[in-house]
Coordinates of C-alpha atoms and ligand atoms in Angstrom, one line a residue:
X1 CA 11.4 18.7 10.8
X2 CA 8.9 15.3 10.4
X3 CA 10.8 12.7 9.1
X4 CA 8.6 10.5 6.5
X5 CA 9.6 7.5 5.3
X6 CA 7.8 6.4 2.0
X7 CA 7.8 2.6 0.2
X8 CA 6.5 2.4 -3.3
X9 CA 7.3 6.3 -3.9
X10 CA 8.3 6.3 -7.6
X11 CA 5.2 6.4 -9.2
X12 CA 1.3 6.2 -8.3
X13 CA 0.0 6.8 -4.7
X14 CA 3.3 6.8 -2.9
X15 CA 5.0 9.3 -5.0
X16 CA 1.7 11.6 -4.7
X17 CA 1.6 11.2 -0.9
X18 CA 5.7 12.1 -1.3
X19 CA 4.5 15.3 -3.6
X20 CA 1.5 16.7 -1.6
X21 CA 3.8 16.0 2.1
X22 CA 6.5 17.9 0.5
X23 CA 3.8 21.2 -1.2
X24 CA 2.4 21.0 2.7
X25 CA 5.2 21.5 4.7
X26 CA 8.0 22.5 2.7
X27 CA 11.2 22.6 5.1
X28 CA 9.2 21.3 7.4
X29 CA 9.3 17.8 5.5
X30 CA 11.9 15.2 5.2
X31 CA 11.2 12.5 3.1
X32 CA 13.1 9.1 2.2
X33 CA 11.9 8.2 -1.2
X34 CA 12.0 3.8 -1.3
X35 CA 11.4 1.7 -4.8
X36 CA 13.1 -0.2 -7.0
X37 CA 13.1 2.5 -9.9
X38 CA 15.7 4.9 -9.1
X39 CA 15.5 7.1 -11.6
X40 CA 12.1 7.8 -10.9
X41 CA 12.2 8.0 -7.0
X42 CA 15.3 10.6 -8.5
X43 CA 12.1 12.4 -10.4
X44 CA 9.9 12.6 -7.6
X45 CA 12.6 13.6 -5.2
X46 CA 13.3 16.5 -7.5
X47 CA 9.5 17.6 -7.5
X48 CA 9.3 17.3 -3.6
X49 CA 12.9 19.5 -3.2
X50 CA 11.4 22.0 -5.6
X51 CA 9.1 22.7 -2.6
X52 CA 11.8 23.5 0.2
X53 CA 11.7 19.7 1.3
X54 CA 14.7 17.3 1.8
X55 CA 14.5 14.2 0.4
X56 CA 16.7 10.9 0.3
X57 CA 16.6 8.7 -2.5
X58 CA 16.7 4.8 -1.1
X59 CA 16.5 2.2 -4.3
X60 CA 15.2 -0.8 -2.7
X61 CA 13.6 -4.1 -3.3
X62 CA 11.7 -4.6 -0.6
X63 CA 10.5 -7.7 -0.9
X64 CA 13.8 -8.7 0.8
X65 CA 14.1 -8.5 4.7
X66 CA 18.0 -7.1 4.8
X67 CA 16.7 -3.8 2.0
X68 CA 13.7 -3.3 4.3
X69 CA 16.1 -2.8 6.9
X70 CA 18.7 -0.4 5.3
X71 CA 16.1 1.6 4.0
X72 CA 15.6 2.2 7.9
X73 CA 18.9 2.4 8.6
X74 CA 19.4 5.1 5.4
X75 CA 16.6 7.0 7.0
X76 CA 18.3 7.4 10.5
X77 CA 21.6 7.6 9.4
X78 CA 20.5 11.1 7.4
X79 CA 18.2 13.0 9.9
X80 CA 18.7 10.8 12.6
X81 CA 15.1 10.2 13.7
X82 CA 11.6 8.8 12.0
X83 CA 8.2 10.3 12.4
X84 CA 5.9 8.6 10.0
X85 CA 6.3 4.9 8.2
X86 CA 3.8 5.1 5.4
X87 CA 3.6 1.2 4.0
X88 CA 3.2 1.8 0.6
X89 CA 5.2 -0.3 -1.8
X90 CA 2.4 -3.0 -3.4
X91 CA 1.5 -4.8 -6.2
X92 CA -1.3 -6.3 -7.9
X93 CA -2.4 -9.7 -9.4
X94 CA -5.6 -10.5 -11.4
X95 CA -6.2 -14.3 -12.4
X96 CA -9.2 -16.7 -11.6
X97 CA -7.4 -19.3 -9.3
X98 CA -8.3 -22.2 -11.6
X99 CA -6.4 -20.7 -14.2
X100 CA -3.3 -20.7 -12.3
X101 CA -0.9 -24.3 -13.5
X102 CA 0.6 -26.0 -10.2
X103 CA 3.9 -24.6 -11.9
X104 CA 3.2 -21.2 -11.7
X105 CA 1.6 -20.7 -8.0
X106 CA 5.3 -19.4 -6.6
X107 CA 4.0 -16.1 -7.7
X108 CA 1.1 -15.6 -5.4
X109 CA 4.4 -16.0 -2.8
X110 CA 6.2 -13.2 -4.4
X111 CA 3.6 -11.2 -3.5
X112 CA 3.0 -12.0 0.3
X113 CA 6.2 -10.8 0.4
X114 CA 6.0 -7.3 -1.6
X115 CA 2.6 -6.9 -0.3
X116 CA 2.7 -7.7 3.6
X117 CA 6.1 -8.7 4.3
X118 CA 8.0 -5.8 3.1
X119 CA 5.6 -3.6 5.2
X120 CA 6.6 -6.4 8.6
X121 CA 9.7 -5.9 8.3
X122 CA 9.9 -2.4 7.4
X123 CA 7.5 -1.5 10.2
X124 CA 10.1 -4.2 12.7
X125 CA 12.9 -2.0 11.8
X126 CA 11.4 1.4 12.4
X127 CA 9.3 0.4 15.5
X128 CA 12.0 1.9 17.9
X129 CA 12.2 5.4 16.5
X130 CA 8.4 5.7 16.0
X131 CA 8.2 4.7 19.6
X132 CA 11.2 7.5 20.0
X133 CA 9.1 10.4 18.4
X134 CA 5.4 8.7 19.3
X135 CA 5.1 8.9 15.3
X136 CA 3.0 7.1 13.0
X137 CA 2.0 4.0 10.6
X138 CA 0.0 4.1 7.7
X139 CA -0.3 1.1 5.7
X140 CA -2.4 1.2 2.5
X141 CA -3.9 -1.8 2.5
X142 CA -7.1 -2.2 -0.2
X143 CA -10.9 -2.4 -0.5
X144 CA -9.9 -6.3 -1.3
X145 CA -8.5 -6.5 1.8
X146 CA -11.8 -5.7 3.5
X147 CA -13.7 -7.8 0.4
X148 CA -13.0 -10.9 -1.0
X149 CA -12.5 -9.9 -4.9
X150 CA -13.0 -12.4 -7.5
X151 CA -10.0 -12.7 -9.7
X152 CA -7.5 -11.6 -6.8
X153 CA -7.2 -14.2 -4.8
X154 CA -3.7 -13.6 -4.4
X155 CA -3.8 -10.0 -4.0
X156 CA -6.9 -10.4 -1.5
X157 CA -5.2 -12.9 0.4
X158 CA -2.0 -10.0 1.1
X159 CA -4.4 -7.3 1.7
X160 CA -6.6 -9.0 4.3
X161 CA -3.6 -9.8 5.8
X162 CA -2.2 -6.5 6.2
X163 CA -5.3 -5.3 7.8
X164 CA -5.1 -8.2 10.5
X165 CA -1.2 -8.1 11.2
X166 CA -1.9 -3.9 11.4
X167 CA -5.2 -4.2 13.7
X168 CA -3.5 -6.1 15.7
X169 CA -0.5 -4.2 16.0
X170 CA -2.3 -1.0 16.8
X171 CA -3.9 -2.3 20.3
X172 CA -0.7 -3.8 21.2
X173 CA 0.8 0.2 20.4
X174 CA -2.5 2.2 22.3
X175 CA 0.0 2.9 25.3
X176 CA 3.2 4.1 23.6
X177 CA 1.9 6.6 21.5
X178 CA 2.0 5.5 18.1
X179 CA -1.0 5.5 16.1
X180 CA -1.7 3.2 13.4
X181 CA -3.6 3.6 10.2
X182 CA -5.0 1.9 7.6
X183 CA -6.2 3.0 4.2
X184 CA -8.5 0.7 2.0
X185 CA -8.8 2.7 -1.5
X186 CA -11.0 0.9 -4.0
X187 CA -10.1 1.3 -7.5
X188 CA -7.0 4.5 -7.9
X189 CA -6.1 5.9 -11.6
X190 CA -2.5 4.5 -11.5
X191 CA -0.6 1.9 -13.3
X192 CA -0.7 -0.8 -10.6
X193 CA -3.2 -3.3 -12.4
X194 CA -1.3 -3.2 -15.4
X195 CA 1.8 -4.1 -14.1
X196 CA 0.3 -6.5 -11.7
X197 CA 1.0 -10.4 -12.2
X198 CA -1.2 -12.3 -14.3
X199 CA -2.1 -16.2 -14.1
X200 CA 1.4 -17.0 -15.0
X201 CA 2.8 -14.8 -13.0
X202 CA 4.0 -12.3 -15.7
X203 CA 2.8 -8.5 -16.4
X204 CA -0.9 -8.9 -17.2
X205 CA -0.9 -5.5 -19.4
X206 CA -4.4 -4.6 -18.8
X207 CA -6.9 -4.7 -16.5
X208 CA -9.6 -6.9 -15.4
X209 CA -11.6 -4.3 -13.5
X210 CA -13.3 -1.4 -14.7
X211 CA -11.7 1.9 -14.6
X212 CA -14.2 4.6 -15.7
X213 CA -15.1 5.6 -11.9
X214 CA -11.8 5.2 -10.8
X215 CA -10.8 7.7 -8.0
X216 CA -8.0 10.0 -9.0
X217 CA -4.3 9.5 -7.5
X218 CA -4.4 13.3 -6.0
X219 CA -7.7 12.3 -4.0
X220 CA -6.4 9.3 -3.1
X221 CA -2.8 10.6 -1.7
X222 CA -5.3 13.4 0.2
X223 CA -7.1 11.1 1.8
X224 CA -5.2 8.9 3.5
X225 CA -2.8 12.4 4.7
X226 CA -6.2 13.4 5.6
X227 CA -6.5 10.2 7.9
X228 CA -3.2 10.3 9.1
X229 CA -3.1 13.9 10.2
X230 CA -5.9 13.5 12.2
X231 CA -4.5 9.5 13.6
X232 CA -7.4 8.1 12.4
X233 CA -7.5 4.2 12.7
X234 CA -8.9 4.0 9.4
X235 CA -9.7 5.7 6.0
X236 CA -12.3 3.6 4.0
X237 CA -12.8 5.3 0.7
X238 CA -16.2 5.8 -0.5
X239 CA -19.5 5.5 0.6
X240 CA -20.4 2.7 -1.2
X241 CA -17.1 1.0 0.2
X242 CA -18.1 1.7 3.5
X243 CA -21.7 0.3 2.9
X244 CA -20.5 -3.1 1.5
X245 CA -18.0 -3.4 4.4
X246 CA -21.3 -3.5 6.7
X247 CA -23.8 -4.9 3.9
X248 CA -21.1 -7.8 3.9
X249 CA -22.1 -9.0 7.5
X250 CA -25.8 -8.8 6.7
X251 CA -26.6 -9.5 3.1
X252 CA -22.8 -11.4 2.2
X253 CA -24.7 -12.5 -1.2
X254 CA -25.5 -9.1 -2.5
X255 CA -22.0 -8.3 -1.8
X256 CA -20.7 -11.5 -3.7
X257 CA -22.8 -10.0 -7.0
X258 CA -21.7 -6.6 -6.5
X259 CA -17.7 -7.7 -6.5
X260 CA -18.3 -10.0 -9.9
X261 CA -19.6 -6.9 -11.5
X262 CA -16.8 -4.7 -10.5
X263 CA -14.4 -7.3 -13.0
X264 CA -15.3 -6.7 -17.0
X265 CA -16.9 -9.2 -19.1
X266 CA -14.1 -11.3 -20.2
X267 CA -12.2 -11.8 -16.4
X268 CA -15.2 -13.6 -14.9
X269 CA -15.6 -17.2 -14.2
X270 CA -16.4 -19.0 -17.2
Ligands
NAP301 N1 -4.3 1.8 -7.5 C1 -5.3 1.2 -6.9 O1 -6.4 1.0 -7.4 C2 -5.1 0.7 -5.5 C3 -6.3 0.3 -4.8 C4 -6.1 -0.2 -3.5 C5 -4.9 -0.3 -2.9 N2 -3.8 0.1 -3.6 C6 -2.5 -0.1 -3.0 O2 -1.8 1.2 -3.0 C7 -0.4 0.9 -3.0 C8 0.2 1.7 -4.1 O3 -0.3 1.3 -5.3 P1 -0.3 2.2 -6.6 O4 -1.7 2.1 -7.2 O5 0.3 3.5 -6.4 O6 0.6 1.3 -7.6 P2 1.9 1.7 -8.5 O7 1.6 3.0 -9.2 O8 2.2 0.5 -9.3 O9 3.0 2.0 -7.4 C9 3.5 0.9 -6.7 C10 4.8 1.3 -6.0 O10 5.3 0.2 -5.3 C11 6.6 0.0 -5.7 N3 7.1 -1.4 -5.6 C12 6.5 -2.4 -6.2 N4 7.2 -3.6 -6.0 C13 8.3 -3.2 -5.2 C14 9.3 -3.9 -4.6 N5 9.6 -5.2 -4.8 N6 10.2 -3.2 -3.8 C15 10.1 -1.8 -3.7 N7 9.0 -1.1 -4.2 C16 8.2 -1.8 -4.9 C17 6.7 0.5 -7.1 O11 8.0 1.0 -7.4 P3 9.1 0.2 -8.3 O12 8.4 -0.5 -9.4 O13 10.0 1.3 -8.8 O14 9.8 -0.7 -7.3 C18 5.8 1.8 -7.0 O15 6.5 2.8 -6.4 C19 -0.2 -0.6 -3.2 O16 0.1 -1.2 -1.9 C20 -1.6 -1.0 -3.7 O17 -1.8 -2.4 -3.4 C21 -3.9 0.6 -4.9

């Protein structure tokens, strides 16, 4: 049995990955289920049992060092062994940097710590087991972590350095057998952007980008499996994703444009 361990798997991308590992490989799956909402990890665990898997529910907050670390500990104490560490568990933030009051800029620390810390230390803790069963890392980083995005600062700022800390960590892992990688959706159908923080640091309730193209959750989840069956370093989303990473080294003003019109109307610089 392949042992995954999942952050952020009570709703959106994290749960889905949880769901489709689970309709894959049936018996063949453990999962341990990490969030804060326990109730709905319970949900999701439920869905993912209903297909033959096991699953452990871990409630967690892990933008705190000691959870990240008894989530790992949970893991090994119930099957004794980790395969996979998908870094999952994220939030967003949408405010133009100006708007942000001296008083209020603790937030864009909050999350650097659910964003890449929680994913440092988790990925710390498990390192010796992966090494154990030459597993896997994913980390689901973002488009804005490939792309400055105006209005995300904050968010930006996390993502871009979750790609660097997780480049870097894959050449340092070439010889022991665990591959790392990284998945950079653009915009997902999920809740993230409403809950995410908003110049004062408090649920914005909307969003500033616009959602009519958004990539569904199922294709999303699909992909990055895709990428990490087949130990791909990366899984860049689209193809106009993939053009604006390169289009961004030879034209960065076209790319600059193309970001602003990715945010609606009223979230632009005034
Ligand atoms: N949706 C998109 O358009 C998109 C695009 C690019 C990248 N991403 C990335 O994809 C990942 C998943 O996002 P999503 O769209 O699926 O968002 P989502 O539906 O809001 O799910 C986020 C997950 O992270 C968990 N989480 C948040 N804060 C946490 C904390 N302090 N401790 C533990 N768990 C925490 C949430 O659970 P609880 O609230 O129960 O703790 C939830 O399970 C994130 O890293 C996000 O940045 C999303």
């Amino acid at each position: 049995m392949k042992i995954h361990v999942i952050t952020g798997a009570s709703d959106g991308i994290g749960a889905e990955v949880a769901r489709q590992l689970a309709a894959a490989h049936g018996g063949q799956a453990g999962l341990v289920l990490a969030a804060r909402s326990e109730d709905k990890l319970r949900a999701v665990a439920a869905q993912c049992r209903a297909c033959g898997a096991q699953a452990l529910v871990v409630p967690a907050d892990l933008s705190h060092e000691p959870q990240c670390r008894a989530l790992v500990e949970a893991a090994v104490q119930e099957f004794g062994r980790i395969d996979v560490l998908v870094n999952n568990a994220g939030m967003s933030a949408h405010a133009l940097f100006a708007d942000v009051q001296a008083q209020d800029l603790h937030w864009y620390e909050k999350l650097m710590k659910i964003n890449l810390w929680s994913s440092v230390w988790c990925t710390h803790a498990a390192l010796p087991y992966l090494k154990a069963s030459h597993g896997q890392i994913a980390a689901v980083s973002s488009l804005a972590g490939l792309i400055g995005v105006p209005g995300r600062t904050a968010y930006s700022a996390s993502k871009f350095a979750m790609t660097g800390f997780f480049e870097a960590l894959r050449a340092e892992l070439k010889s022991s057998g665990v591959s790392v990688t990284i998945a950079y959706p653009g915009v997902v159908a999920t809740s993230i952007r409403y809950r995410g923080f908003n110049a004062r640091g408090e649920p914005a309730g909307g969003s500033g980008l616009k959602e009519a193209n958004a990539m569904s959750v199922e294709e999303c989840a699909r992909l990055i499996l895709d990428g990490m069956h087949r130990r791909r370093r990366e899984v860049v989303m689209s193809a106009n994703a993939k053009l604006g990473r390169f289009a961004k080294l030879i034209v960065p003003a076209v790319v600059e444009r193309a970001a602003l019109a990715a945010l609606k109307e009223e979230a632009r610089p005034h």
